[in-house]
Coordinates of C-alpha atoms (C1' of nucleotides) in Angstrom, one line a residue:
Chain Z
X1 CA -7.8 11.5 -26.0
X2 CA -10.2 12.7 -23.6
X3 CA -10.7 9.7 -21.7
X4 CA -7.7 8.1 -21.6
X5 CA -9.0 4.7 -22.2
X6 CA -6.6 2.7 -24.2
X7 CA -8.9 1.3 -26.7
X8 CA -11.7 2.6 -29.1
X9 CA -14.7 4.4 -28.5
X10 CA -17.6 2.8 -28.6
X11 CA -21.6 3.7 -28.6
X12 CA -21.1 1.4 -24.9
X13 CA -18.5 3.8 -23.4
X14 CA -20.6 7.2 -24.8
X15 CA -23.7 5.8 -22.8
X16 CA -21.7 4.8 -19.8
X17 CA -19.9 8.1 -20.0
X18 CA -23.4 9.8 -19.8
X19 CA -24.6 7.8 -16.6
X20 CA -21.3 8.7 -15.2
X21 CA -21.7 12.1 -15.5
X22 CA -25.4 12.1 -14.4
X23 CA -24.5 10.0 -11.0
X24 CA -21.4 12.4 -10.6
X25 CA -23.4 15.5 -10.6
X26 CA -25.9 14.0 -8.2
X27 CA -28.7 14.0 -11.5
X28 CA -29.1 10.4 -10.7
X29 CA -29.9 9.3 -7.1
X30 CA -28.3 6.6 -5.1
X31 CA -30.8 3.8 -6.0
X32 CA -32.4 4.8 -8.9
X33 CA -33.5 1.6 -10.9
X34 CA -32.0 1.8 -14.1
X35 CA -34.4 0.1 -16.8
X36 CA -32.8 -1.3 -20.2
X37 CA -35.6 -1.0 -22.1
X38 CA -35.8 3.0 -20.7
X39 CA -32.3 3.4 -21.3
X40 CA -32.2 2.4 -24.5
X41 CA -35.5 4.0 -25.6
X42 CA -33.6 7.1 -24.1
X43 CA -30.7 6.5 -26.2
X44 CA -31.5 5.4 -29.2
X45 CA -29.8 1.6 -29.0
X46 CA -30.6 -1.7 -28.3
X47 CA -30.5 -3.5 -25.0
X48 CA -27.2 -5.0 -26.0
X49 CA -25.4 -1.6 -26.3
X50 CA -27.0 -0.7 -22.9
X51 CA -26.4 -3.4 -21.3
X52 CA -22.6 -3.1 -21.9
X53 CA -22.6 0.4 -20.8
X54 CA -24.0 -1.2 -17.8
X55 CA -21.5 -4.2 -17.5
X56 CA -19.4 -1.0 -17.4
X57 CA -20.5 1.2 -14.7
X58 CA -21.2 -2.0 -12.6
X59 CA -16.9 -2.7 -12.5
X60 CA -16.2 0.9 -11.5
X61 CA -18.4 0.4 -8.7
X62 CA -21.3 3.0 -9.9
X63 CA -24.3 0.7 -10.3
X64 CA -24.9 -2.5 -8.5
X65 CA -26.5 -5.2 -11.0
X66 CA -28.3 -7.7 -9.5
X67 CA -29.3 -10.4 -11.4
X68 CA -33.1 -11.1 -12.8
X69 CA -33.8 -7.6 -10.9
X70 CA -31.6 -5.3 -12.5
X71 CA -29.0 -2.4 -12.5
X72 CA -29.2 0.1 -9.5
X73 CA -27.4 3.4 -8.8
X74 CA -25.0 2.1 -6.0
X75 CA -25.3 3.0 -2.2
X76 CA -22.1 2.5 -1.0
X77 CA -22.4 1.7 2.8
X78 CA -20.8 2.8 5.7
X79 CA -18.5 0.1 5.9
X80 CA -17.3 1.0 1.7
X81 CA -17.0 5.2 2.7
X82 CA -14.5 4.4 5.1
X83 CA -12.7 2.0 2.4
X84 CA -12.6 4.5 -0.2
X85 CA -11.3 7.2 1.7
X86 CA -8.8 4.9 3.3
X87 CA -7.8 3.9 -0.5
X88 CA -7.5 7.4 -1.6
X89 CA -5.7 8.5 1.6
X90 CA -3.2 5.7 0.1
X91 CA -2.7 6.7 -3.2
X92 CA -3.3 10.7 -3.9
X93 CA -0.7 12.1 -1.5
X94 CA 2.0 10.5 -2.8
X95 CA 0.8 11.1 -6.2
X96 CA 0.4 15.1 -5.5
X97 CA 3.9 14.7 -4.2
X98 CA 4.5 13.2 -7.5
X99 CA 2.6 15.8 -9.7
X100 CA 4.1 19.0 -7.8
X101 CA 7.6 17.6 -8.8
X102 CA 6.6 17.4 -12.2
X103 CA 3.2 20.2 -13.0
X104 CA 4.1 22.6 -16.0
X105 CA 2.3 26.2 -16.5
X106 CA 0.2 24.3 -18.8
X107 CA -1.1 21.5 -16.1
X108 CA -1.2 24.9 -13.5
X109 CA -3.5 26.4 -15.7
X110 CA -5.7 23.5 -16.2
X111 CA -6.0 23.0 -12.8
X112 CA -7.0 26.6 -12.5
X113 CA -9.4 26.4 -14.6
X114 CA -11.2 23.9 -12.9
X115 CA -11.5 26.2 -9.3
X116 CA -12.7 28.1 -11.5
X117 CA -15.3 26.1 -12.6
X118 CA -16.4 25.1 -9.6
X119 CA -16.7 28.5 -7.9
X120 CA -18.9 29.5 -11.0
X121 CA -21.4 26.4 -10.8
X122 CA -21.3 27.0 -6.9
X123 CA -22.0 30.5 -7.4
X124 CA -24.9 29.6 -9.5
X125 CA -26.1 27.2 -7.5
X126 CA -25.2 24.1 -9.0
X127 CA -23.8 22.1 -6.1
X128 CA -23.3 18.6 -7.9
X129 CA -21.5 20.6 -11.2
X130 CA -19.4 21.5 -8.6
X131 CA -18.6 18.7 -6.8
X132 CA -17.7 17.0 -10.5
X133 CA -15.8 19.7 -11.5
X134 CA -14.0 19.2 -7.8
X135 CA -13.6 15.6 -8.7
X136 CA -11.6 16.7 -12.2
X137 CA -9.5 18.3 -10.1
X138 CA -8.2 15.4 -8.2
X139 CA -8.2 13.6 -11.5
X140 CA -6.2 16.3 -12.8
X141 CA -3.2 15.9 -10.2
X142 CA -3.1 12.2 -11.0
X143 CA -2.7 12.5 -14.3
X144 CA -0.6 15.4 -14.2
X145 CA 1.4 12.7 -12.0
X146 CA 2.3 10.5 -15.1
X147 CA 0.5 7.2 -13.7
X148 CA -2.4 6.7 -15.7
X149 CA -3.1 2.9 -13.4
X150 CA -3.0 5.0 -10.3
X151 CA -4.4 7.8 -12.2
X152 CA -7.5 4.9 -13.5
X153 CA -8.0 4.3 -9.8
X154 CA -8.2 7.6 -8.3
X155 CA -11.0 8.1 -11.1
X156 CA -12.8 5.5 -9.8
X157 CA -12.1 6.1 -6.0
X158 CA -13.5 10.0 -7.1
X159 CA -16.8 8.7 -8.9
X160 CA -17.8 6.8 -5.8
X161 CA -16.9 8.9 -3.2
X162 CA -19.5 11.4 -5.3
X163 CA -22.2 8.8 -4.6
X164 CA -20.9 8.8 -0.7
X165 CA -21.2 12.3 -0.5
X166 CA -24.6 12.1 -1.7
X167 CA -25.6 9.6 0.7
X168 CA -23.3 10.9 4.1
X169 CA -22.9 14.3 3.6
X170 CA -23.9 16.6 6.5
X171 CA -24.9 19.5 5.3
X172 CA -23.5 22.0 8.4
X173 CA -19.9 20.8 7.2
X174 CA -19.0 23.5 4.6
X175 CA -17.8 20.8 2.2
X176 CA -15.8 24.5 0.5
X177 CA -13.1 22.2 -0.9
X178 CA -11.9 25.4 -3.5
X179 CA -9.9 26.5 -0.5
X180 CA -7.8 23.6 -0.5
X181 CA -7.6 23.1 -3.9
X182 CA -6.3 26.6 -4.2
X183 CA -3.2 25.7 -1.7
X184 CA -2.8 22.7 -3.4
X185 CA -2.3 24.2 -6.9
X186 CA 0.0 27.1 -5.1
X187 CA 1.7 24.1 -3.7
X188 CA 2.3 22.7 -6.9
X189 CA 2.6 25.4 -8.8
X190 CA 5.7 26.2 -6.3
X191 CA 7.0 22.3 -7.0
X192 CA 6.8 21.6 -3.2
X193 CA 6.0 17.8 -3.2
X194 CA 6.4 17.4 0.7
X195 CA 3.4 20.5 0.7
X196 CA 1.4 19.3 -1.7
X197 CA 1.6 15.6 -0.1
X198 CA 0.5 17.1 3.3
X199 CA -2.0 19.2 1.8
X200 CA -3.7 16.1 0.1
X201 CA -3.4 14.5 3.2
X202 CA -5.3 17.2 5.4
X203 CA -7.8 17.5 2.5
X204 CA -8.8 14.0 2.5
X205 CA -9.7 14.1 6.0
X206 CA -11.2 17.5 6.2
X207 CA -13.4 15.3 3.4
X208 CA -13.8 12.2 5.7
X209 CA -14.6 14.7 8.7
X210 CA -17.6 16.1 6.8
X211 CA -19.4 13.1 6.5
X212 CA -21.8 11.7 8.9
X213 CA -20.3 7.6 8.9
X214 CA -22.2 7.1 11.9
X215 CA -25.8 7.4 11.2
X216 CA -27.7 5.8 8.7
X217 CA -27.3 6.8 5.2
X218 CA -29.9 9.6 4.3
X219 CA -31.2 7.7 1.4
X220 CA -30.9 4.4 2.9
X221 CA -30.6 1.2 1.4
X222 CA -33.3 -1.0 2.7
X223 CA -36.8 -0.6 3.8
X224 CA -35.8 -2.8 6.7
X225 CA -33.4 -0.7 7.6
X226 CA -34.8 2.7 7.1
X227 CA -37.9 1.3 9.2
X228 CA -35.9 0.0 11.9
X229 CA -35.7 -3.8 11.8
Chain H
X1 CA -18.1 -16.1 -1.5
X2 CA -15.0 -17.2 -3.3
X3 CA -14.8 -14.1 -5.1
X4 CA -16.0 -10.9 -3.3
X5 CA -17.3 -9.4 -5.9
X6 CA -20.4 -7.7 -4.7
X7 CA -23.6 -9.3 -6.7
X8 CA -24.4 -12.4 -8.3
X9 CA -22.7 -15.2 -10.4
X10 CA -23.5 -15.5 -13.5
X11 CA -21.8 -17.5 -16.2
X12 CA -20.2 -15.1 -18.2
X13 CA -18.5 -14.5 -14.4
X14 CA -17.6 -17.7 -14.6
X15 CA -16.2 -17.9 -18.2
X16 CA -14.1 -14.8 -17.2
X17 CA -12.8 -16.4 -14.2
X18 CA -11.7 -19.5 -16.1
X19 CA -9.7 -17.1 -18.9
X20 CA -8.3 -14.9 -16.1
X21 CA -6.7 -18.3 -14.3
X22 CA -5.4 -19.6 -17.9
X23 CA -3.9 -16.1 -18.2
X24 CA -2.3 -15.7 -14.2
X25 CA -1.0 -19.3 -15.1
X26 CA 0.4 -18.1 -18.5
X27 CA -1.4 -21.0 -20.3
X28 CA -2.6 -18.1 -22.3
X29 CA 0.2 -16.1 -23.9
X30 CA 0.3 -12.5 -24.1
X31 CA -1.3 -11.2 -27.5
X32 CA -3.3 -14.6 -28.0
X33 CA -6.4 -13.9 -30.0
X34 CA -9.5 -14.7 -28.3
X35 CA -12.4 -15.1 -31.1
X36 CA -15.8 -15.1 -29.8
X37 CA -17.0 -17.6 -31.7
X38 CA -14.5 -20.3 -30.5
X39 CA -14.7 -19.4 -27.0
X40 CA -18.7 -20.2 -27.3
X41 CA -17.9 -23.4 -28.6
X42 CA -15.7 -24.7 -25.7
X43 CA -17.6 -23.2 -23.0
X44 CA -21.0 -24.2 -24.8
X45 CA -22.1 -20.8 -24.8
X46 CA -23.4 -17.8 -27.5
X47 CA -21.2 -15.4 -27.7
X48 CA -23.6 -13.0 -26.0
X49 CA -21.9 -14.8 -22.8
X50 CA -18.8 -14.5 -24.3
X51 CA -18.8 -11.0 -25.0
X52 CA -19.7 -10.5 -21.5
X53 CA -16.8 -12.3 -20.0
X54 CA -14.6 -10.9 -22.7
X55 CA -15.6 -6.7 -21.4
X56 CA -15.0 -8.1 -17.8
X57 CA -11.5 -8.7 -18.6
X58 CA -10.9 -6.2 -20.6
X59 CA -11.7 -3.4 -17.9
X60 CA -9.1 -5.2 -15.6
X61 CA -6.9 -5.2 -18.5
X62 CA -6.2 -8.7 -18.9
X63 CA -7.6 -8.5 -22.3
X64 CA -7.5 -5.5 -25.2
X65 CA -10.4 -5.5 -27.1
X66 CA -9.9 -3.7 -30.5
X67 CA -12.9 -2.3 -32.0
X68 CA -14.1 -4.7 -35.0
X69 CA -10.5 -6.7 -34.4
X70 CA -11.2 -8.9 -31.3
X71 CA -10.0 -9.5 -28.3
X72 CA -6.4 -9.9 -27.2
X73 CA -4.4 -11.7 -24.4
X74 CA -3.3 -8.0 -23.0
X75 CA 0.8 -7.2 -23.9
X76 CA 1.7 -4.3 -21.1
X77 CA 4.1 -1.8 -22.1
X78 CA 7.3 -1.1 -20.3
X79 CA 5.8 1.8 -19.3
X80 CA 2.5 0.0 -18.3
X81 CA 5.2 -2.4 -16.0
X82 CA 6.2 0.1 -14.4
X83 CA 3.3 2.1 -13.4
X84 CA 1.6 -1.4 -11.8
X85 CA 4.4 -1.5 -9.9
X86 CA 4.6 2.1 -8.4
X87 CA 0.9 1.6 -7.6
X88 CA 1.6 -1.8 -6.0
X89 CA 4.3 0.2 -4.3
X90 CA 1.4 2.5 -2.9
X91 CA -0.9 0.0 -1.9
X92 CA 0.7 -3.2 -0.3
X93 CA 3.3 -1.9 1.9
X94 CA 0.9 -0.1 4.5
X95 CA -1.9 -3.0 3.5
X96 CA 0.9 -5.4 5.0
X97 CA 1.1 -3.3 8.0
X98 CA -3.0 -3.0 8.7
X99 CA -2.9 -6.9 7.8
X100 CA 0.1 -7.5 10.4
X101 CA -1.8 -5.2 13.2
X102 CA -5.3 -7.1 12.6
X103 CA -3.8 -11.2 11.6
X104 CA -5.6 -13.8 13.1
X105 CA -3.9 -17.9 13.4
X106 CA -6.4 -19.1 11.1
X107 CA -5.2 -16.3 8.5
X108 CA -1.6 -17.1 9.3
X109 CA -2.3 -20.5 8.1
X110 CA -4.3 -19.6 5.1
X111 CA -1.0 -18.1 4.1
X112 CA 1.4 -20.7 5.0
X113 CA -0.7 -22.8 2.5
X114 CA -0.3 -20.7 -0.4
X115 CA 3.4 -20.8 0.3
X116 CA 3.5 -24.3 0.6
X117 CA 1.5 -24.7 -2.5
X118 CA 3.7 -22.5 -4.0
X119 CA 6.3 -24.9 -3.3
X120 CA 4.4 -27.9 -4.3
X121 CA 4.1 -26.5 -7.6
X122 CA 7.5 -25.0 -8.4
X123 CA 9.0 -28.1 -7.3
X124 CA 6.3 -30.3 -9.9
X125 CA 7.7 -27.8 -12.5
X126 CA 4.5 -25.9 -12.3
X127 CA 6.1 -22.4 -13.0
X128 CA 2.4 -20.9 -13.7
X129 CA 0.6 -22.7 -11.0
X130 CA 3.1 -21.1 -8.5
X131 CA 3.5 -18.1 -9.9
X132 CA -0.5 -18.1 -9.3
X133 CA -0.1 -19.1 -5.6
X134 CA 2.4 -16.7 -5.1
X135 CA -0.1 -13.9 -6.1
X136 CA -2.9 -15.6 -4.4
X137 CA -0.5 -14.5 -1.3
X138 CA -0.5 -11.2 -2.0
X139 CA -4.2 -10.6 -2.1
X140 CA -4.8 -12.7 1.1
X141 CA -2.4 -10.2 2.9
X142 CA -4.7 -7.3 1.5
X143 CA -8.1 -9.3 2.2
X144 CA -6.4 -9.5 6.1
X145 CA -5.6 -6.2 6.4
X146 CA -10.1 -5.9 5.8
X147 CA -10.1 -3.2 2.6
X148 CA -12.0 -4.7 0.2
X149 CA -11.8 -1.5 -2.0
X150 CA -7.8 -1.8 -1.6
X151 CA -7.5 -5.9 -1.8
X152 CA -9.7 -5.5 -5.3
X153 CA -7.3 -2.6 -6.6
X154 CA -4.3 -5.1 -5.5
X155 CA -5.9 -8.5 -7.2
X156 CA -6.4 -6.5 -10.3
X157 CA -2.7 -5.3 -9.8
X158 CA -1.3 -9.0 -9.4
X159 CA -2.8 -10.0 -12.1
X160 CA -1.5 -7.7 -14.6
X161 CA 2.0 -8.4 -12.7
X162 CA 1.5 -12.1 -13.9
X163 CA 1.6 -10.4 -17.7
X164 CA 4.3 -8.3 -17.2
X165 CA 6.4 -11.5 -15.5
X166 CA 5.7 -13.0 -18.6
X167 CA 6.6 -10.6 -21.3
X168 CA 10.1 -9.2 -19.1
X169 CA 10.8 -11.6 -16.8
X170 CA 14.8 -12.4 -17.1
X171 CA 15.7 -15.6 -16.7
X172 CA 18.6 -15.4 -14.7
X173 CA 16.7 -13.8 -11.9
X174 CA 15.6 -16.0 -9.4
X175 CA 12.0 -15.0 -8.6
X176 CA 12.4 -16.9 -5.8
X177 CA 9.4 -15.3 -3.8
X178 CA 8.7 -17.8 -1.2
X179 CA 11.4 -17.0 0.8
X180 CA 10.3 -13.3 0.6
X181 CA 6.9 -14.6 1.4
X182 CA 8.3 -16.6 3.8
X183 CA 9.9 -14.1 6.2
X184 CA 6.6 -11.7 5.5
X185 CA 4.5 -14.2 6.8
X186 CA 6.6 -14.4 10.2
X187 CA 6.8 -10.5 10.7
X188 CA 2.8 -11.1 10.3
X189 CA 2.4 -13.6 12.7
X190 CA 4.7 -11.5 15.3
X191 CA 2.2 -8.6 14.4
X192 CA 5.3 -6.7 13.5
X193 CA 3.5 -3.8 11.4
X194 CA 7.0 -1.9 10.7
X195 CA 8.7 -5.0 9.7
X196 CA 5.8 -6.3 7.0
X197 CA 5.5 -2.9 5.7
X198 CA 9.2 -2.5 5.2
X199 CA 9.8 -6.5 3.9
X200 CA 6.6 -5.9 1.5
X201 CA 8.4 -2.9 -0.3
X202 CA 11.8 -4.1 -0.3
X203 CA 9.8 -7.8 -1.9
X204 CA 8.3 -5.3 -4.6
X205 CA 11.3 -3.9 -5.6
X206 CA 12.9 -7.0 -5.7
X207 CA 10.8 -8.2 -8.0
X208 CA 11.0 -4.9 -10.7
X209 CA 14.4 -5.9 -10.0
X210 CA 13.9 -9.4 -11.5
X211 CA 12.5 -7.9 -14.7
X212 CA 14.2 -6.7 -17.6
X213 CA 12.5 -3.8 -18.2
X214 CA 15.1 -1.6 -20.6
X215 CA 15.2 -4.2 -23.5
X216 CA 12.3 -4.9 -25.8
X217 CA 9.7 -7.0 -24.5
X218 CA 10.3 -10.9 -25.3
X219 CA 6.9 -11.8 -27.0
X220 CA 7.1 -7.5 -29.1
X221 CA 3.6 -5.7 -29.5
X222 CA 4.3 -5.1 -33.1
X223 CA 6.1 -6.7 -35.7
X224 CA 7.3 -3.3 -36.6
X225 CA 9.0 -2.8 -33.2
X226 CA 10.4 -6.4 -33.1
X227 CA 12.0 -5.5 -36.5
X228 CA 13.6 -2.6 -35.6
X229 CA 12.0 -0.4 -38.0
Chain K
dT1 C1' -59.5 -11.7 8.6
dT2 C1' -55.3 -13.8 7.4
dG3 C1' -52.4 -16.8 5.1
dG4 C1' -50.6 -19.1 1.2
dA5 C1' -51.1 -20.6 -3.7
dC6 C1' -51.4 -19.1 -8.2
dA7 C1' -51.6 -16.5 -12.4
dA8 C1' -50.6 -12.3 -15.2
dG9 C1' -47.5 -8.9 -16.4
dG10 C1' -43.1 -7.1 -16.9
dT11 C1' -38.1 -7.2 -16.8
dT12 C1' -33.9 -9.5 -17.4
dG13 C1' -30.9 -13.6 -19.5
dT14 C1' -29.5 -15.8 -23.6
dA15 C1' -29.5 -17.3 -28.3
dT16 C1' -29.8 -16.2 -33.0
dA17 C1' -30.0 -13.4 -37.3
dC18 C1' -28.5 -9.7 -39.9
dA19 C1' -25.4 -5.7 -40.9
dA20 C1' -21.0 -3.5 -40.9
dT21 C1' -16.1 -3.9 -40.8
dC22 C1' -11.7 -5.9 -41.5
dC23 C1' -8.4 -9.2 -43.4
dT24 C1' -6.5 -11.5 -47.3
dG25 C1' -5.8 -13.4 -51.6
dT26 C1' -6.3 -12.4 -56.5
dC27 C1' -6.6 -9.9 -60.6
dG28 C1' -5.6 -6.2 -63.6
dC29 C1' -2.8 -2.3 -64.8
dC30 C1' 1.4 0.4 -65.0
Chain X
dG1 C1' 7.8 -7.6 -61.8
dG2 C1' 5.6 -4.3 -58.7
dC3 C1' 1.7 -1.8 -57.1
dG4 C1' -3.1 -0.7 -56.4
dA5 C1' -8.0 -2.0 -56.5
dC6 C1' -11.4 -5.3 -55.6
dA7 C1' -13.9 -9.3 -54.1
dG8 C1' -14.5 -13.3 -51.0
dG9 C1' -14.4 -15.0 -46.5
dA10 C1' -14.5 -14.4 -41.8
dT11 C1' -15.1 -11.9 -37.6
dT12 C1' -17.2 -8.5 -34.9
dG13 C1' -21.3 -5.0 -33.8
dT14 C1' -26.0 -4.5 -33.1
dA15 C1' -30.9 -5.6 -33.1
dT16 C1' -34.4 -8.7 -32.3
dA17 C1' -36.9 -12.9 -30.6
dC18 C1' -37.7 -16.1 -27.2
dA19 C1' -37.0 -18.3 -22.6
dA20 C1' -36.5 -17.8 -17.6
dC21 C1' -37.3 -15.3 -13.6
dC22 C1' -39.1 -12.1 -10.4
dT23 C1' -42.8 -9.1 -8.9
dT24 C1' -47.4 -8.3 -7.7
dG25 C1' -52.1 -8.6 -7.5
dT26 C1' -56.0 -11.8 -6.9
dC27 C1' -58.4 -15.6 -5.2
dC28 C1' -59.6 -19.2 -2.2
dA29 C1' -59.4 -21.7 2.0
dA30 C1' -58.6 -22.0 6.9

DNA sequence: TTGGACAAGGTTGTATACAATCCTGTCGCC
DNA sequence: GGCGACAGGATTGTATACAACCTTGTCCAA
């Protein structure tokens, strides 16, 4: 129910479901070696059940396994920030469009409750709560859109672009995204798809905009790089 | 190289690849079991491999695994059909147009060989093998177009197309997509961004259109529902 | 001093063993 | 005869053991 996921709930998807969480909210750094022996220790399971978590989080994109080395926070580069925002740009405008035509008081106050959210963590000072709770909010429109494969994707797109905004973000951009999530939900709320898709639009590039996708990635990726060939 | 994904190869990679082909080729029926034990003995594997391959899958939901059932040859929904399709519908028409604005000869001709295999293979009787080629087509226009992110979210896309073709495809439909192919690749050799983007969504409707997607599905999900109570 | 070869330690890759769960056929009872 | 309980077999879920590999520190030779 929660997740959506068609099939059964496994000890896999509850570890994978913590990671997630942890690299969403920034708790887990781009990079971070991710031991299975640790993990599991950490856990309470085997390397099996870790491993599968880790199988897991390595299709959405969130750690990079490399083989005889190991599983690794992902650093999405330059190249992979642009892609992802270019994917979203693709799909959550025309799925806002799709949600606005269809939100109920019930999915309006969902979405509320999310700004919500995130103004409280922000005002306490917990910037990666809410950036997650930001994230829910995109997920919330898709879903609220009736397409749970697009809806699957936009998850995904959302999880990594948390990691990019760990590794790009500028800090002078403002990154206050509750302002546009509040037009969007009036937008909604007010069943104005050709606002709402507009919106989205803007608010994906106002996103793009307050990244640095020229420099090199703050935490970067290599020592070669970092250290200048 | 051949397939993009990010890290290493493994076997259980391999194993996965060789199960999704048998299932784009519909050697492998819709709701086929897949035991674990007999897939380690043809590939000469443990199932520790096996398993591997078999969670791969599953997130691209090729396969269902049920919790202490198995794994399954996945059986979309009608409802599943049609949510692929409205994301296909999102993706490829504007991933035609980038691919159109940035097609080199050499790419031109890597599609004009799929077509041609296409051919090759529907005129052999190979229904599967061109039905494979035909999506092959599709994710060389999004691997053109240069979004990775995009051209994975597309492969994954095809492929679950290639279920859905097999559980409501009607017969008397033509599915004859290399001509569709065929004028696509022209409008993306003349660069003609408007035309691919408007042949790719008129080819994707045509091919919902193909599909019977009121009735019940040929192969049914449940006895109960092929029973009629 | 510098360079490569080598060995020790640790981590991952795979196979196997055992436990838990499900399916199915049979038996007993109503 | 029909229905429920139960037991056997089979399959999956998990843990553990061993093999393969990478990393890294040390040693020796140039």
């Amino acid at each position: 129910m929660e997740n959506g996921h068609a099939t059964t709930h496994g000890p896999a998807e509850e570890i994978a479901g913590r990671l997630a969480l942890a690299i969403h909210e920034h708790r887990l750094a781009p990079g971070t070696k991710l031991s299975e022996d640790e993990l599991g220790a950490i856990y309470g399971v085997s390397r099996t059940v870790v491993r599968a978590a880790l199988q897991r989080l390595s299709h959405e994109r969130l750690i990079t396994l490399r083989r005889n080395r190991g599983a690794f926070v992902a650093q999405p580069t330059i190249r992979e920030a642009r892609e992802v925002f270019e994917a979203r740009a693709l799909l959550e405008p025309r799925t806002a469009r799709s949600a606005a035509e269809r939100a109920t008081p019930a999915d309006i106050a969902r979405l509320q409750a999310h700004i919500d959210e995130e103004h409280r963590a922000m005002s306490a000072g917990h910037a990666g709560l809410a950036l997650r709770q930001s994230g829910l909010f995109h997920q919330e429109i898709a879903r609220i859109a009736d397409q749970a494969t697009v809806a699957e994707f936009i998850g995904q797109l959302v999880a990594r672009s948390s990691l990019i905004i760990a590794l790009y973000w500028q800090r002078r951009a403002a990154l206050c995204e509750s302002h546009a999530h509040h037009a969007l939900l009036t937008a909604l709320a007010d069943h104005d798809g050709d606002r709402a898709e507009e919106l989205m639009k803007g608010h994906l590039l106002d996103l793009v905009s307050s990244l640095d996708l020229r420099s090199l990635p703050s935490a970067p990726r290599s020592l070669r790089e970092a250290l200048g060939a």
